[in-house]
Coordinates of C-alpha atoms in Angstrom, one line a residue:
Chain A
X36 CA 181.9 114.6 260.8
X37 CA 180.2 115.5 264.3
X38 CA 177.0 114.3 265.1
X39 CA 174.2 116.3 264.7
X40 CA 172.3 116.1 268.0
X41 CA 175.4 116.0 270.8
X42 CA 178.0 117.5 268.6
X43 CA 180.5 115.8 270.1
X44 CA 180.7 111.9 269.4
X45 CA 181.3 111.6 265.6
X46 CA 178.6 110.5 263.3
X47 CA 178.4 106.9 262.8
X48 CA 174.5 107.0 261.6
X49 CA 173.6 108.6 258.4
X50 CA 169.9 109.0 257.5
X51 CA 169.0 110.1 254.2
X52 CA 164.8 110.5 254.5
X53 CA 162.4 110.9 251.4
X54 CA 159.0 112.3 252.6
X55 CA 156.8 113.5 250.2
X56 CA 159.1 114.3 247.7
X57 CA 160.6 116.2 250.5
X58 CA 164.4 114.9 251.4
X59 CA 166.0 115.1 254.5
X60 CA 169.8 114.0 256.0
X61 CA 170.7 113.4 259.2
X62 CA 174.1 112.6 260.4
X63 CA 174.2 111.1 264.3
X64 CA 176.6 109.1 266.5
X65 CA 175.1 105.4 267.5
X66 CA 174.4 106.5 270.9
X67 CA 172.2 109.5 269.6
X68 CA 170.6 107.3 266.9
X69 CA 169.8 104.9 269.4
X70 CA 168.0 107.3 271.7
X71 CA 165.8 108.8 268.5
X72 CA 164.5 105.2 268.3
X73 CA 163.8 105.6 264.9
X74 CA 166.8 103.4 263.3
X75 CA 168.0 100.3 263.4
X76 CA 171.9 101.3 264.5
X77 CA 174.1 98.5 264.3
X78 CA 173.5 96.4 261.3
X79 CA 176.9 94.6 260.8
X80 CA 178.1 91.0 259.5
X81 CA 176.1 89.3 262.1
X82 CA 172.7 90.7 261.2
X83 CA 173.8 89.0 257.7
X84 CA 174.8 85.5 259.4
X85 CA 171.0 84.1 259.8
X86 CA 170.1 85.0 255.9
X87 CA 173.2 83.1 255.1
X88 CA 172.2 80.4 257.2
X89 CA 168.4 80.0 256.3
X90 CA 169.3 78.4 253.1
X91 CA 167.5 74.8 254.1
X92 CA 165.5 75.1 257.0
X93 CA 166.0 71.5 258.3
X94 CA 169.7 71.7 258.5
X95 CA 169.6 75.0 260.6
X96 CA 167.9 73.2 263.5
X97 CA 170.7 70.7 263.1
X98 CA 173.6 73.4 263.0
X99 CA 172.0 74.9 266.3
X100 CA 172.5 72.1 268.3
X101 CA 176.3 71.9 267.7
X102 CA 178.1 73.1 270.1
X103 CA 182.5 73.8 270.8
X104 CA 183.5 71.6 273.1
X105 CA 186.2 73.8 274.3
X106 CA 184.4 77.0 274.7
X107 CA 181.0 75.6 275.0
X108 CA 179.3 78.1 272.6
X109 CA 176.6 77.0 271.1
X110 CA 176.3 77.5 267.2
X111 CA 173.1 79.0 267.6
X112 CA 174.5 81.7 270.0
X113 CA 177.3 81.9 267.4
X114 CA 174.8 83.2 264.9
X115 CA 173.5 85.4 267.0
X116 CA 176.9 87.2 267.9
X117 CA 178.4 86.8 264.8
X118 CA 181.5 86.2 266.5
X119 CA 183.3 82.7 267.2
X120 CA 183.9 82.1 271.1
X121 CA 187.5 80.3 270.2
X122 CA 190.1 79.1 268.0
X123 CA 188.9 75.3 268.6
X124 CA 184.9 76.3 267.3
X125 CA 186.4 76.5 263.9
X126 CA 186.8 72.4 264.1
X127 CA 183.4 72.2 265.6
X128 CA 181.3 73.6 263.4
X129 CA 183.3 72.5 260.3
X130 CA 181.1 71.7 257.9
X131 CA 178.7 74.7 258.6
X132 CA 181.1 77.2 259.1
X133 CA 182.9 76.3 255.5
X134 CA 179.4 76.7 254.1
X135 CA 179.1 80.3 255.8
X136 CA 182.9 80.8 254.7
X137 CA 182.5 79.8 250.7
X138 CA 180.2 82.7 250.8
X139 CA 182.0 85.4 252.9
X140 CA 185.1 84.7 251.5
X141 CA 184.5 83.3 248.6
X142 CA 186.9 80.1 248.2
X143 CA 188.3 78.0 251.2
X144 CA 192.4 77.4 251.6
X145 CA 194.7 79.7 253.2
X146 CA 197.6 79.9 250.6
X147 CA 199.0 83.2 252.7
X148 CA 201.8 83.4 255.5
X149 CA 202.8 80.6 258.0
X150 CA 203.6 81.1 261.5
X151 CA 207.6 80.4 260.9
X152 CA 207.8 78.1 263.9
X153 CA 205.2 75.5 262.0
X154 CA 205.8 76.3 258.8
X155 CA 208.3 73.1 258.5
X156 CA 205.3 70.7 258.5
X157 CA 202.9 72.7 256.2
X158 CA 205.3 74.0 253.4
X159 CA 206.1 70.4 253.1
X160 CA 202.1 68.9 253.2
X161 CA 201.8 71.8 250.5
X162 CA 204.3 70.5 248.6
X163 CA 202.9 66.7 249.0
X164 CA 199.7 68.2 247.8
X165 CA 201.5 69.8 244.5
X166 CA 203.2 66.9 243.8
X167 CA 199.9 64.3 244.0
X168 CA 198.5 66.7 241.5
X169 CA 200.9 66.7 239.2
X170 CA 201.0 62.6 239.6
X171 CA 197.6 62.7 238.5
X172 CA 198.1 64.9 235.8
X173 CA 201.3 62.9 234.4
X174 CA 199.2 59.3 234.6
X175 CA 196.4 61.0 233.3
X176 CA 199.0 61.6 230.0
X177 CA 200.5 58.1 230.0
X178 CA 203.8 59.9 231.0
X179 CA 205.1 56.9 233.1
X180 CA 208.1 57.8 234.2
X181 CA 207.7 61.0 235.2
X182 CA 204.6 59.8 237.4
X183 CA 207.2 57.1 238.9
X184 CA 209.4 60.3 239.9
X185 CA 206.7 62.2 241.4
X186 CA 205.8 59.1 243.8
X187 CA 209.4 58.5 244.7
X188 CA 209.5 62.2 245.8
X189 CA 206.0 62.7 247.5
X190 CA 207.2 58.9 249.6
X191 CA 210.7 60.3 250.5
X192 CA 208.7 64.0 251.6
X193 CA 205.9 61.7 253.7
X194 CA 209.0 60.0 255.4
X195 CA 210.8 63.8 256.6
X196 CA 206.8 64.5 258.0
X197 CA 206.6 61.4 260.0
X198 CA 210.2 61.9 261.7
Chain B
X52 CA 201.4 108.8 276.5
X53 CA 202.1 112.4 277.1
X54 CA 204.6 112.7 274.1
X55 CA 201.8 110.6 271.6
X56 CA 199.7 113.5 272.2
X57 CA 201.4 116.7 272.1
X58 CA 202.6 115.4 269.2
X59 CA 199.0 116.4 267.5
X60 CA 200.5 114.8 263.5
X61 CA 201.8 111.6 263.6
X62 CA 204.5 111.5 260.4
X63 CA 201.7 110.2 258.1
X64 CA 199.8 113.5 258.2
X65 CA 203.3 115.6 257.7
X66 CA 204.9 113.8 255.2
X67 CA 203.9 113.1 251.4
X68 CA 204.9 110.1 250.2
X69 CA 204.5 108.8 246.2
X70 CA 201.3 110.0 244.2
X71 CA 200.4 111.8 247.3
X72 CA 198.7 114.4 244.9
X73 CA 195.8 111.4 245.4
X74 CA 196.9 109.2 247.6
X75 CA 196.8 110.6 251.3
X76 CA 197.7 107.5 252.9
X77 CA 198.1 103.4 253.1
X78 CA 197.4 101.4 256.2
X79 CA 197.7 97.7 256.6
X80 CA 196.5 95.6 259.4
X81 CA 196.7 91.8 260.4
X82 CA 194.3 90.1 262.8
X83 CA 196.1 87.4 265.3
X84 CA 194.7 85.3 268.1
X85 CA 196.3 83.6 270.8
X86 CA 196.4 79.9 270.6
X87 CA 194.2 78.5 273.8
X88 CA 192.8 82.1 274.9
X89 CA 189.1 82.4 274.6
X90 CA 188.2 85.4 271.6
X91 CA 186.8 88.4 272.2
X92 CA 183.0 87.1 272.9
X93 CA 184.2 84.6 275.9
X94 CA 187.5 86.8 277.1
X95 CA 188.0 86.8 281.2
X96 CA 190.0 88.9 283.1
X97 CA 192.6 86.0 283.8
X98 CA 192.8 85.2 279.8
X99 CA 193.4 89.0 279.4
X100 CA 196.2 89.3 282.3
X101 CA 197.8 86.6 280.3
X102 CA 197.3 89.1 276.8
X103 CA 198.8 91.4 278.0
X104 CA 201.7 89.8 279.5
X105 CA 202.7 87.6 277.0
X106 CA 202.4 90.4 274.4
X107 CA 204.6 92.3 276.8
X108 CA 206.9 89.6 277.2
X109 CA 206.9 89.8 273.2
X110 CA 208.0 93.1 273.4
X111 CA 210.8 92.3 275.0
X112 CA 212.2 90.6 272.0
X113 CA 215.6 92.1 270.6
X114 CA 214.1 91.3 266.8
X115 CA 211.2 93.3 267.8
X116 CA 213.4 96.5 269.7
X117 CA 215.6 96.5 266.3
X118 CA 212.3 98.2 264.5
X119 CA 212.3 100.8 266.5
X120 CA 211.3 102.0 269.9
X121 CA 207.9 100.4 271.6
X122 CA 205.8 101.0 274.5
X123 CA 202.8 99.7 275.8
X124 CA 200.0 100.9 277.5
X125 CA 196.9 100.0 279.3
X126 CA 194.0 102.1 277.8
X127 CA 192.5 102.5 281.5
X128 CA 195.3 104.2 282.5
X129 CA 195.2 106.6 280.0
X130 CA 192.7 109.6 280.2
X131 CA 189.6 109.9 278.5
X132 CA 190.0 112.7 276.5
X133 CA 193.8 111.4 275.6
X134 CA 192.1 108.3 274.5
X135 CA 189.8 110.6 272.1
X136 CA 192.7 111.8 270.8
X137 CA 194.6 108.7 270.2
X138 CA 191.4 107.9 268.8
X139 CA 191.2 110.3 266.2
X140 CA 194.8 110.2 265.3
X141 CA 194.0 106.4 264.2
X142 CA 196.3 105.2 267.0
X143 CA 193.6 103.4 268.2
X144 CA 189.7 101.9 266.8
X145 CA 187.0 103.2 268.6
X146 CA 186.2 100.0 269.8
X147 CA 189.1 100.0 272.1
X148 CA 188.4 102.8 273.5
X149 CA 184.6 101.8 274.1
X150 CA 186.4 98.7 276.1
X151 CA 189.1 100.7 277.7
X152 CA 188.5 98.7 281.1
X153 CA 190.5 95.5 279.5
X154 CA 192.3 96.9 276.6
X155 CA 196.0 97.9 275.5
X156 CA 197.9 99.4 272.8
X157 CA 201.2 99.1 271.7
X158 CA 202.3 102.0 270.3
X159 CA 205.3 102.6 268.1
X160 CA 206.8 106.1 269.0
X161 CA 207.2 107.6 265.7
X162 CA 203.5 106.3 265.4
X163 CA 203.6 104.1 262.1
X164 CA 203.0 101.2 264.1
X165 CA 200.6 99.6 266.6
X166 CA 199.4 96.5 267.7
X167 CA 196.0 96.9 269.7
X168 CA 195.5 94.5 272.4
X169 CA 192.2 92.7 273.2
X170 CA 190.5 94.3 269.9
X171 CA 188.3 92.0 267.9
X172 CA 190.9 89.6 268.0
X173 CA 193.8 89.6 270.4
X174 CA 196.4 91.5 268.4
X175 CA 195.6 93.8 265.8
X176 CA 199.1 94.8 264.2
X177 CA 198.3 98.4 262.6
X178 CA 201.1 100.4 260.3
X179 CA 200.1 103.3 258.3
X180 CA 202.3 105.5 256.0
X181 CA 202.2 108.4 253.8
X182 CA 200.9 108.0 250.3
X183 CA 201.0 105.1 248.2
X184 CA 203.3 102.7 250.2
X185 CA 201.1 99.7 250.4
X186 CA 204.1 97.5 250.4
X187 CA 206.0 99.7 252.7
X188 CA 203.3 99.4 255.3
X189 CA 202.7 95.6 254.9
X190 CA 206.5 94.7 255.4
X191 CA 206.6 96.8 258.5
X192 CA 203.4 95.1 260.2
X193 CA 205.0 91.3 259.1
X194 CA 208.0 92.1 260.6
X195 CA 206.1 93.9 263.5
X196 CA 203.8 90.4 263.2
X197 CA 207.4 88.0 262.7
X198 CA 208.6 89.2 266.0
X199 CA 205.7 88.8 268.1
X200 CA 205.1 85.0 266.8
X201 CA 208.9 84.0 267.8
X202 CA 207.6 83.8 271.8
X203 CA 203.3 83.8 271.0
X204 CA 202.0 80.3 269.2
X205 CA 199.3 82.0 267.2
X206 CA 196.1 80.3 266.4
X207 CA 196.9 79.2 262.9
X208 CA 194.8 76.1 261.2
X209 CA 196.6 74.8 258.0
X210 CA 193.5 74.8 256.0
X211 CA 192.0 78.4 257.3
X212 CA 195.5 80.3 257.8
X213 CA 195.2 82.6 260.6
X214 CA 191.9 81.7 263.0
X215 CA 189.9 84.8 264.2
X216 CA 187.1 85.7 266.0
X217 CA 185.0 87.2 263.4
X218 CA 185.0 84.8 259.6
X219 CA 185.4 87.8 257.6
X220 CA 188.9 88.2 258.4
X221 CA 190.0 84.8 258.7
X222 CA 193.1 83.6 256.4
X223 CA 195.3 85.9 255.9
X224 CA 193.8 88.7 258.9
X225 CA 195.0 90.8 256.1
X226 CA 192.9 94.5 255.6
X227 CA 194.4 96.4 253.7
X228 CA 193.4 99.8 253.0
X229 CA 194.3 103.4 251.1
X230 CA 192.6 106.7 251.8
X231 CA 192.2 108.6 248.1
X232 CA 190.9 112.1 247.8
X233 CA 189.2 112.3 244.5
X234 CA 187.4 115.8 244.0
X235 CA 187.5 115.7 240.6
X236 CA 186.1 112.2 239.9
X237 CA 183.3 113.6 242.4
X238 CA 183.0 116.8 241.0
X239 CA 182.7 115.2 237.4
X240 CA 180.2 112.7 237.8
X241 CA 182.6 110.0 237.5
X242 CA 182.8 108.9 240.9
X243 CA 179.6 106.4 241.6
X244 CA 180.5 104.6 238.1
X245 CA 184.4 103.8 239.5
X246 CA 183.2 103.3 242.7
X247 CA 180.8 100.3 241.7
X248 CA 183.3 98.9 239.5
X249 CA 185.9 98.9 242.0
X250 CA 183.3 97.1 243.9
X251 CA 182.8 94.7 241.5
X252 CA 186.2 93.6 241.5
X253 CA 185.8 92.4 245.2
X254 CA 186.9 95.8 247.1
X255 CA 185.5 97.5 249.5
X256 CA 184.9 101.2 249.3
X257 CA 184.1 103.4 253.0
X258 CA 184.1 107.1 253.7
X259 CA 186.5 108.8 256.1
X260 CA 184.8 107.6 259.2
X261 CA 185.1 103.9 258.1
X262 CA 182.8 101.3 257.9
X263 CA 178.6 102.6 256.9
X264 CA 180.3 106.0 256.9
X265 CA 179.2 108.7 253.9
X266 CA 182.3 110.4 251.8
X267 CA 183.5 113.6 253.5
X268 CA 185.7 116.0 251.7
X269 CA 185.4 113.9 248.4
X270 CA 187.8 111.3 250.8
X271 CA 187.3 107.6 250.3
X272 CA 188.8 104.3 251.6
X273 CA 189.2 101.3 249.3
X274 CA 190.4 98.5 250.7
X275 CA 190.4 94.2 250.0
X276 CA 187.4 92.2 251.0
X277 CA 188.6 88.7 251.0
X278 CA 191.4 87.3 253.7
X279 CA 191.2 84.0 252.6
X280 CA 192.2 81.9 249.5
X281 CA 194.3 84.7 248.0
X282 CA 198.0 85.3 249.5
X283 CA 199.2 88.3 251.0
X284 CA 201.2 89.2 247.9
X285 CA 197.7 89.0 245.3
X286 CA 195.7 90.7 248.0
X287 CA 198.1 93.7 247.8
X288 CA 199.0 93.6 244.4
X289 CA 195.2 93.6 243.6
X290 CA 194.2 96.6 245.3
X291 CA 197.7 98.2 244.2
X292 CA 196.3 97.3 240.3
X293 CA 193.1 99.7 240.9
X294 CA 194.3 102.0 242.8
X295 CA 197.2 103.0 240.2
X296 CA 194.3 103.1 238.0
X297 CA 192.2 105.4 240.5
X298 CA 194.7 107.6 240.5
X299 CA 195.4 107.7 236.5
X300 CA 191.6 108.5 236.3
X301 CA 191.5 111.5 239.0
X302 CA 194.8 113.0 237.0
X303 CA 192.4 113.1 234.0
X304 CA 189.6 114.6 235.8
X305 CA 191.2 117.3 237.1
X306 CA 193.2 118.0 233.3
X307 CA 189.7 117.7 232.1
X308 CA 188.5 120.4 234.6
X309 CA 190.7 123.0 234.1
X310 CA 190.4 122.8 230.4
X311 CA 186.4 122.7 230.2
X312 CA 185.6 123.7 233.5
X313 CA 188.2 126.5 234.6
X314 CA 185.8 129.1 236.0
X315 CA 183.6 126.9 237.7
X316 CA 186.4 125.1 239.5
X317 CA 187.8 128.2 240.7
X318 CA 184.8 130.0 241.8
X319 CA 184.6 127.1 244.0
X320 CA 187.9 126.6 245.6
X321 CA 187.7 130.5 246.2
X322 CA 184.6 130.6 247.7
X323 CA 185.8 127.8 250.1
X324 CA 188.8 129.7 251.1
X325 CA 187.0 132.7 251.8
X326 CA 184.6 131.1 253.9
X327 CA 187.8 129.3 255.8
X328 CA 189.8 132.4 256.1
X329 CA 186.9 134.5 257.5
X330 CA 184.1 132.3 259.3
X331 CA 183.9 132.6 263.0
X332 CA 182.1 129.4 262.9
X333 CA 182.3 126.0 261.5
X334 CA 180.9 122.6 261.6
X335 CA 183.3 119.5 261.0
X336 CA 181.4 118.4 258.3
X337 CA 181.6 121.6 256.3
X338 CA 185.4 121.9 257.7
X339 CA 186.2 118.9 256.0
X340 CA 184.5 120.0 252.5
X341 CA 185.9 123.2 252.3
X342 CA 189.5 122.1 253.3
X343 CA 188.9 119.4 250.5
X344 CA 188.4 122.4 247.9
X345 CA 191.5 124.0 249.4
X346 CA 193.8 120.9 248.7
X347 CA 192.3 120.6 245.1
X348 CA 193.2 124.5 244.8
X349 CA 196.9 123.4 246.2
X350 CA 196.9 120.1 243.6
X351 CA 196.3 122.6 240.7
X352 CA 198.6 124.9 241.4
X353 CA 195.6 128.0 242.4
X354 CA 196.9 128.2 245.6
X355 CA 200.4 128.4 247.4
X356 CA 202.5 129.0 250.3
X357 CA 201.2 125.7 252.1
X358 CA 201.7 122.7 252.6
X359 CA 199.1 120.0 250.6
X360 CA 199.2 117.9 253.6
X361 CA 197.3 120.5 255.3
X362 CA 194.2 117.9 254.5
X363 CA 195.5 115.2 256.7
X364 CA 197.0 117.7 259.2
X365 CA 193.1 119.7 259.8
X366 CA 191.4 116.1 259.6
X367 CA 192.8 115.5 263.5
X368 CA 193.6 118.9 264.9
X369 CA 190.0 119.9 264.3
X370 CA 188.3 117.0 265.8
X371 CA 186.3 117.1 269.0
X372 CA 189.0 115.8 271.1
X373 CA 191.8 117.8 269.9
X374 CA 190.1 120.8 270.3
X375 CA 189.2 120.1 273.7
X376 CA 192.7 119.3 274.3
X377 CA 193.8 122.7 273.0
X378 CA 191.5 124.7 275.1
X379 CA 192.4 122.7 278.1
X380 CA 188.6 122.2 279.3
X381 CA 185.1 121.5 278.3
X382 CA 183.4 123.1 275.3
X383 CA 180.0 123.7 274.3
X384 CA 178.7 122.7 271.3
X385 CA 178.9 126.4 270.2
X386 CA 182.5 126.8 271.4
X387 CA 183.8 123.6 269.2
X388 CA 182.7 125.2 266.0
X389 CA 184.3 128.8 266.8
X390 CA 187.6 126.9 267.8
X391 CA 187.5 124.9 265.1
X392 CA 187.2 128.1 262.7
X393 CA 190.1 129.8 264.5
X394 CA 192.1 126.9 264.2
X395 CA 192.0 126.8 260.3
X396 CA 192.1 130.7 260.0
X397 CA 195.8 130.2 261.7
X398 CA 196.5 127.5 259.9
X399 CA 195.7 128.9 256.3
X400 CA 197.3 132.4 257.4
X401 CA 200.1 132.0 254.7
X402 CA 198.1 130.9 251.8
X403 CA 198.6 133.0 248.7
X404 CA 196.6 133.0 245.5
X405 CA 197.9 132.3 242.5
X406 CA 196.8 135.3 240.4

């Protein structure tokens, strides 16, 4: 769909007005919708990032003093973008970011693809993970023996991880 | 570039694929960063050189020249109004284009593949197909994605999968996404019930123009939400699940309305043919609605002697650019809506009805 006013661009913008009973539509490109004035043209996921944030005012001035010490953006100008400056901000703001992220997302832990070069290391820390679980689970149940298994197997994958 | 756009249908608009009575077509796309280059907020012009270069380098890659043939292209060397195009071929996001200065694309030459450069996110691999082919689309971009990560170290954290600039594609930097065209959940009052349910279930649902975009031409994306916590497999085989039963439920519609509602239904796809085959002027957004009743008309077996991807095909080579393109100069406002008339008179030419 073209927008309305230039004709050109396509329509990013769509108005749908009720005055007096009276409706109305308009369909315009950002640049257009911009220039009426009358229209807040770019809410996106960063516009959201603030409401997610204000959920104890204390903390947030906390969080906005963090900063990334490899890219130097501060968490506060991180909120305001809505975008992260680098790979390493993801360890800097931790704990804050995993709070944002347990709401975007939903649940935290990638159990997708792994970059095949480093996927050695991480299919076997997944494993180690499985197994400790199921070591709980088997003490848990008095099955002795089968716990004794599952620590012989998560020492002997720890020893492959440290060579 | 030249050949990218004389070609005006890339093989996803000329082809069906399955259930492409609903179904017009699947695209997949993976976000990746570059480990140790700033993302897209902080980028410089050294850390894009480097982009570029080592994405080039990639391309070198016998793994990667075994899919196929690849080329890239710096999006400042290419023309504006070829960049429009590419633009409304989905070759490239609009937001490349707004950045052209320090962006690239990679394009693969029968155009089911790209990989934009210096997107959002470094690398945004890009592979669309015909119809339902979800998985066909996916296993293209991770081999497409394979390749590129035997010479680039990604930025991959164990805990948060695949690192990128924005938190709502972090994980799996998995979007996956299928265009359905659904007139006769629209046209029977079904639509905004399956719509919030599919919602619901964690999917996303956007017009044709994408993201805060209305329907046009009773088209709809619906695509996954969450990239992290779920693997690529559940992500795709979740939307597959309600998709399959999208398309189960538009099937019923339109049985239902050409038992209860023949007359109706056919006093509208006839009027919107008639108005196609004889305006002298159009605007897109009616194009696109009365085009919409034309495929329904084709679906139904009403009207023949042309193809049903003529849909997808009228979507591009009526846009702005294309048109321009055609014409080989400028247009008025005026002039785009008399070419874009002509241009679906010729095209519709052949139709017969289906007395």
């Amino acid at each position: 769909m073209d927008c309305q006013e230039c004709k050109k661009r396509p329509a990013a913008v769509h108005l749908t007005k009720i005055i007096n009973n009276k409706k109305s539509e308009m369909h315009l490109c950002e640049q257009c919708a911009k220039e009426k004035g009358d229209v807040s043209a770019n809410f996106s996921f960063h516009d959201l990032l603030s409401g997610l944030l204000n959920y104890d005012n204390n903390k947030t001035n906390v969080f906005e003093q963090k900063q990334c010490q490899q890219c130097g953006m501060t968490f506060q100008q991180f909120y305001k973008v809505g975008k992260l400056g680098c790979a390493d901000c993801y360890q800097y703001f931790g704990e804050q970011l995993d709070h944002i992220l347990r709401k975007v997302q939903g649940k935290l832990g990638h159990t997708g693809k792994i970059p095949k070069r480093i996927a050695g290391d991480i299919s076997v820390k997944r494993q180690i993970s499985q197994l400790r679980q199921q070591l709980q689970n088997s003490i848990y149940e008095e099955r002795f023996e089968e716990a004794a298994a599952f620590r012989d197997q998560i020492k002997a994958l720890e020893k492959q991880l440290e060579q | 570039m030249e050949k990218y756009i004389d070609k005006g249908l890339s093989d996803w608009m000329q082809q069906d694929g399955p259930e492409s009575d609903v179904v017009l077509s699947s695209r997949v796309r993976l976000a990746r960063n570059i480990k140790g280059l700033p993302f897209a907020p902080l980028m410089t012009d050294k850390a894009t050189k480097q982009l570029i270069d080592q994405a080039r380098n990639a391309m070198n890659q016998q793994y990667l020249q075994e899919l196929g043939s690849f080329e890239l292209l710096k999006l400042k060397d290419i023309s504006p109004l070829d960049r429009k195009i590419l633009v409304e071929k989905h070759l490239i996001s609009p937001k490349l284009d707004s950045e052209y200065m320090q962006t690239a694309v990679v394009l693969k030459d029968d155009e089911a593949a790209n990989v934009m450069l210096n997107e959002e996110d470094h690398m945004r691999i890009q592979c669309i197909f015909p119809g339902f082919q979800l998985r066909t689309s996916y296993d293209l971009a991770n081999q497409i994605d394979d390749s590129l990560e035997a010479t680039i170290d990604y930025a991959f954290d164990e805990k948060l999968g695949y690192l990128t600039s924005c938190l709502t594609n972090v994980g799996t930097g998995l979007r996956a996404s299928v265009m359905v065209h659904i007139p006769a959940l629209v046209i029977t009052g079904q639509v905004k019930r399956l719509l919030s349910a599919i919602q619901r279930v964690g999917l996303a649902v956007r017009g044709y123009y994408g993201e805060g975009s209305e329907a046009v031409g009773n088209l709809f994306q619906i695509s996954n939400q969450i990239t992290l916590g779920y693997s690529e497999d559940e992500i795709l085989e979740n939307l597959e699940d309600v998709i399959k039963q999208v398309i189960e439920h538009e099937r019923d519609a339109r049985k239902h309305v050409l038992a209860h509602m023949k007359i109706n239904i056919e006093d509208k796809i006839y009027r919107s043919l008639g108005i196609l085959l004889y305006a002298r002027a159009i605007s897109g957004q009616e194009a696109m609605e009365r085009i919409s009743d034309v495929r329904l008309g084709i679906d139904l077996g009403m009207l023949k002697g042309i193809s049903a991807n003529i849909l997808k095909e009228l979507m591009v080579i009526t846009g702005p650019g294309y048109l321009q393109k055609l014409a080989n100069r400028e247009l008025s406002s005026d002039e785009w809506d008399s070419k874009r008339a002509k241009i679906i008179r010729e095209r519709l030419a052949n139709i017969q009805i289906d007395k």
